[in-house]
C-alpha cells in the first residue's frame, strides 16, 4: 500500500439530527393502536442536538406487521409540546428502544440518558 497518514481523525457531526435504525427481534415488541396489535421489526430513532446542547430523542418510527400481516409504519413523538422534555405517557418499552438506538449511535458522539419520569 502506497499510503501514509498523519493526524488523528475526528468525526464531526455537522447536521444537528441523526437517524439511527435498529432491527427488533420479531415477537419481542408489540405496539397497540386503536385496539389492534402490531409486531415491530424495525425502529428508526431521530436524535437532535441544538447549539451543542445534549442530544435528545425527538421521534421514533416503527416498521411493524399488523394483524392482517401487512407492513405499517407507526410514529411516536418523544418530545412534549414545548420541546423541552419528554412527552408524558410514552411507554417504557419505547424508551428502551431509544436507549438501544443511542447505544448504536455512540460513534457519532451521541450520549443519551432516559428521561426521568415522575
Coordinates of N, CA and C in Angstrom, one line a residue:
X1 N 0.9 -1.2 0.0 CA 0.0 0.0 0.0 C 0.9 1.2 0.0
X2 N 0.6 2.1 -0.9 CA 1.5 3.4 -1.0 C 0.7 4.5 -0.4
X3 N 0.4 4.4 0.9 CA -0.3 5.5 1.6 C 0.5 5.8 2.9
X4 N 0.4 7.1 3.2 CA 0.9 7.5 4.5 C -0.1 8.4 5.1
X5 N -0.1 8.6 6.4 CA -1.1 9.4 7.1 C -0.5 10.1 8.3
X6 N -1.1 11.2 8.6 CA -0.7 12.0 9.8 C -2.0 12.5 10.4
X7 N -2.0 12.9 11.6 CA -3.2 13.4 12.3 C -4.0 12.4 13.0
X8 N -5.0 12.8 13.7 CA -5.9 12.0 14.4 C -7.3 12.3 13.9
X9 N -7.9 11.4 13.1 CA -9.3 11.7 12.6 C -10.3 11.8 13.7
X10 N -11.2 12.8 13.5 CA -12.3 13.0 14.4 C -13.6 13.1 13.6
X11 N -14.6 12.4 14.0 CA -15.9 12.5 13.3 C -16.6 13.8 13.7
X12 N -17.0 14.6 12.8 CA -17.7 15.8 13.1 C -19.2 15.6 12.6
X13 N -20.1 15.8 13.4 CA -21.5 15.8 13.1 C -22.0 17.2 12.8
X14 N -22.0 17.6 11.5 CA -22.4 18.9 11.2 C -23.9 19.1 11.2
X15 N -24.6 18.1 10.9 CA -26.1 18.1 11.0 C -26.5 18.0 12.4
X16 N -27.5 18.7 12.8 CA -27.9 18.6 14.2 C -28.9 17.5 14.4
X17 N -29.1 16.6 13.4 CA -30.0 15.5 13.6 C -29.3 14.2 13.1
X18 N -29.6 13.2 13.8 CA -29.0 11.9 13.5 C -30.2 10.9 13.5
X19 N -30.3 10.0 12.5 CA -31.3 9.0 12.5 C -30.6 7.7 12.7
X20 N -31.0 6.9 13.6 CA -30.4 5.6 13.9 C -31.5 4.5 13.8
X21 N -31.2 3.6 12.9 CA -32.1 2.4 12.7 C -31.6 1.2 13.4
X22 N -32.5 0.5 14.0 CA -32.1 -0.8 14.6 C -33.2 -1.8 14.3
X23 N -32.8 -3.1 14.1 CA -33.7 -4.2 13.9 C -34.1 -4.7 15.2
X24 N -35.4 -5.0 15.3 CA -36.0 -5.6 16.5 C -36.3 -7.0 16.3
X25 N -35.9 -7.9 17.2 CA -36.2 -9.3 17.0 C -37.8 -9.5 17.0
X26 N -38.3 -10.1 16.0 CA -39.7 -10.4 15.9 C -40.3 -11.0 17.1
X27 N -41.4 -10.5 17.5 CA -42.1 -11.1 18.7 C -41.7 -10.5 20.0
X28 N -40.7 -9.6 20.0 CA -40.3 -9.0 21.3 C -40.9 -7.7 21.6
X29 N -41.5 -7.0 20.7 CA -42.2 -5.7 20.9 C -43.4 -5.6 20.1
X30 N -44.5 -5.4 20.8 CA -45.8 -5.2 20.2 C -46.3 -3.8 20.6
X31 N -46.7 -3.0 19.6 CA -47.4 -1.8 19.8 C -48.9 -1.9 19.5
X32 N -49.7 -1.3 20.3 CA -51.1 -1.3 20.1 C -51.7 0.0 19.8
X33 N -52.4 0.1 18.7 CA -53.1 1.4 18.3 C -54.5 1.0 18.0
X34 N -55.4 1.8 18.5 CA -56.9 1.6 18.3 C -57.3 0.1 18.5
X35 N -56.8 -0.5 19.5 CA -57.1 -1.9 19.8 C -56.5 -2.9 19.0
X36 N -55.7 -2.5 18.0 CA -55.0 -3.5 17.1 C -53.5 -3.6 17.5
X37 N -53.0 -4.9 17.5 CA -51.6 -5.1 17.9 C -50.8 -5.2 16.6
X38 N -49.6 -4.6 16.7 CA -48.6 -4.5 15.6 C -47.3 -5.0 16.1
X39 N -46.8 -6.0 15.4 CA -45.5 -6.7 15.8 C -44.4 -5.9 15.1
X40 N -43.6 -5.2 15.9 CA -42.5 -4.4 15.5 C -41.3 -5.2 15.0
X41 N -40.7 -4.8 13.9 CA -39.5 -5.5 13.4 C -38.3 -4.5 13.1
X42 N -38.6 -3.2 13.1 CA -37.5 -2.2 12.9 C -37.9 -0.9 13.5
X43 N -36.9 -0.2 14.0 CA -37.2 1.2 14.6 C -36.2 2.1 14.0
X44 N -36.6 3.4 13.7 CA -35.7 4.4 13.3 C -35.9 5.6 14.3
X45 N -34.9 5.9 15.1 CA -35.0 6.9 16.1 C -34.2 8.2 15.6
X46 N -34.9 9.3 15.8 CA -34.3 10.6 15.4 C -33.8 11.3 16.7
X47 N -32.5 11.6 16.7 CA -31.9 12.4 17.8 C -31.6 13.7 17.2
X48 N -31.6 14.8 18.1 CA -31.2 16.1 17.7 C -30.4 16.8 18.8
X49 N -29.5 17.7 18.4 CA -28.7 18.5 19.3 C -28.7 19.9 18.7
X50 N -29.2 20.8 19.5 CA -29.3 22.2 19.0 C -28.3 23.0 19.8
X51 N -27.5 23.7 19.0 CA -26.5 24.6 19.6 C -25.5 24.0 20.6
X52 N -25.2 22.7 20.3 CA -24.3 22.0 21.2 C -24.9 21.5 22.5
X53 N -26.2 21.6 22.6 CA -26.9 21.1 23.8 C -26.8 19.5 23.8
X54 N -27.1 18.9 24.9 CA -27.1 17.4 24.9 C -28.1 16.9 23.8
X55 N -27.8 15.7 23.3 CA -28.7 15.0 22.4 C -30.0 14.6 23.0
X56 N -31.1 14.8 22.3 CA -32.4 14.3 22.8 C -33.0 13.5 21.7
X57 N -33.9 12.6 22.1 CA -34.6 11.8 21.2 C -35.9 12.5 20.8
X58 N -36.1 12.8 19.5 CA -37.3 13.5 19.1 C -38.5 12.6 18.7
X59 N -38.1 11.6 18.0 CA -39.2 10.8 17.4 C -38.7 9.3 17.1
X60 N -39.6 8.4 17.3 CA -39.3 7.0 16.9 C -40.3 6.5 15.9
X61 N -39.8 6.0 14.8 CA -40.7 5.5 13.7 C -40.5 4.0 13.7
X62 N -41.6 3.3 13.8 CA -41.5 1.8 13.8 C -42.1 1.2 12.6
X63 N -41.5 0.2 12.1 CA -42.0 -0.7 11.0 C -42.5 -1.9 11.7
X64 N -43.8 -2.2 11.4 CA -44.4 -3.4 12.1 C -45.4 -4.1 11.1
X65 N -45.7 -5.3 11.5 CA -46.7 -6.0 10.8 C -48.0 -6.0 11.6
X66 N -49.1 -5.7 10.9 CA -50.4 -5.6 11.5 C -51.1 -7.0 11.7
X67 N -52.3 -7.0 12.2 CA -53.0 -8.3 12.4 C -53.2 -9.0 11.1
X68 N -53.3 -8.3 10.0 CA -53.5 -8.8 8.7 C -52.2 -9.3 8.0
X69 N -51.1 -9.0 8.6 CA -49.8 -9.4 8.1 C -49.2 -8.4 7.2
X70 N -49.9 -7.3 6.9 CA -49.3 -6.2 6.1 C -48.4 -5.3 6.9
X71 N -47.4 -4.8 6.3 CA -46.5 -3.8 7.0 C -47.1 -2.5 7.1
X72 N -46.9 -1.8 8.3 CA -47.3 -0.5 8.5 C -46.2 0.3 9.2
X73 N -46.4 1.6 9.2 CA -45.4 2.5 9.9 C -46.2 3.2 11.0
X74 N -45.6 3.2 12.2 CA -46.1 3.8 13.4 C -45.1 4.8 13.9
X75 N -45.6 6.0 14.3 CA -44.6 7.0 14.8 C -45.0 7.4 16.2
X76 N -44.0 7.6 17.1 CA -44.1 8.0 18.4 C -43.3 9.3 18.6
X77 N -44.1 10.4 18.9 CA -43.4 11.7 19.2 C -42.9 11.6 20.6
X78 N -41.6 11.9 20.8 CA -41.0 11.7 22.1 C -40.8 13.0 22.9
X79 N -40.9 14.2 22.3 CA -40.8 15.4 23.0 C -42.2 16.0 23.3
X80 N -42.3 16.7 24.4 CA -43.6 17.4 24.7 C -43.8 18.5 23.8
X81 N -45.0 19.1 23.9 CA -45.4 20.2 23.0 C -44.4 21.4 23.0
X82 N -43.8 21.7 24.2 CA -42.9 22.8 24.3 C -41.4 22.4 23.8
X83 N -41.3 21.1 23.5 CA -40.0 20.6 23.0 C -38.8 20.8 24.1
X84 N -39.2 20.8 25.4 CA -38.2 21.0 26.4 C -38.1 19.8 27.3
X85 N -38.8 18.7 27.0 CA -38.7 17.5 27.8 C -39.5 16.4 27.2
X86 N -39.4 15.2 27.9 CA -40.1 14.0 27.3 C -41.6 14.2 27.3
X87 N -42.3 13.6 26.3 CA -43.7 13.5 26.3 C -44.2 12.6 27.3
X88 N -45.3 13.0 28.0 CA -45.9 12.1 29.0 C -46.6 11.0 28.3
X89 N -46.6 9.8 29.0 CA -47.4 8.7 28.5 C -46.7 7.8 27.5
X90 N -45.4 8.1 27.2 CA -44.7 7.2 26.2 C -44.3 5.9 27.0
X91 N -44.7 4.8 26.5 CA -44.4 3.5 27.2 C -42.9 3.3 27.4
X92 N -42.6 2.6 28.5 CA -41.2 2.3 28.9 C -40.5 1.5 27.8
X93 N -41.2 0.6 27.1 CA -40.6 -0.2 26.1 C -40.1 0.7 24.9
X94 N -40.8 1.8 24.6 CA -40.3 2.7 23.6 C -39.0 3.4 24.0
X95 N -39.0 3.8 25.3 CA -37.7 4.4 25.8 C -36.6 3.4 25.7
X96 N -36.9 2.1 25.9 CA -35.8 1.1 25.8 C -35.3 1.0 24.4
X97 N -36.2 1.1 23.4 CA -35.8 1.1 22.0 C -34.9 2.4 21.8
X98 N -35.2 3.5 22.3 CA -34.5 4.7 22.2 C -33.1 4.5 22.8
X99 N -33.0 3.9 23.9 CA -31.7 3.7 24.6 C -30.8 2.7 23.7
X100 N -31.5 1.7 23.1 CA -30.7 0.8 22.3 C -30.2 1.5 21.0
X101 N -31.0 2.4 20.5 CA -30.6 3.2 19.3 C -29.4 4.1 19.7
X102 N -29.5 4.7 20.9 CA -28.5 5.7 21.3 C -27.2 4.9 21.5
X103 N -27.2 3.7 22.0 CA -26.0 2.9 22.1 C -25.4 2.6 20.8
X104 N -26.2 2.4 19.8 CA -25.7 2.1 18.4 C -25.1 3.4 17.8
X105 N -25.6 4.5 18.3 CA -25.1 5.8 17.7 C -23.9 6.4 18.4
X106 N -23.4 5.7 19.4 CA -22.3 6.2 20.2 C -21.1 6.7 19.4
X107 N -20.9 6.1 18.2 CA -19.7 6.5 17.5 C -19.9 7.9 16.8
X108 N -21.0 8.5 16.8 CA -21.2 9.9 16.2 C -21.3 10.9 17.4
X109 N -21.0 10.5 18.6 CA -20.9 11.4 19.7 C -22.2 11.5 20.5
X110 N -23.2 10.7 20.2 CA -24.4 10.8 21.0 C -24.3 10.1 22.3
X111 N -24.5 10.9 23.3 CA -24.7 10.3 24.7 C -26.1 10.6 25.1
X112 N -26.7 9.6 25.7 CA -28.2 9.7 26.0 C -28.5 9.1 27.3
X113 N -29.4 9.7 28.1 CA -29.9 9.1 29.3 C -31.4 9.2 29.2
X114 N -32.1 8.1 29.6 CA -33.5 8.1 29.5 C -34.1 9.2 30.4
X115 N -35.2 9.8 30.0 CA -35.8 10.9 30.8 C -36.3 10.4 32.1
X116 N -36.2 11.3 33.1 CA -36.8 10.9 34.4 C -38.3 11.1 34.3
X117 N -39.0 10.0 34.7 CA -40.5 10.1 34.7 C -40.9 10.0 36.1
X118 N -41.5 11.1 36.5 CA -42.0 11.2 37.9 C -43.4 10.6 38.0

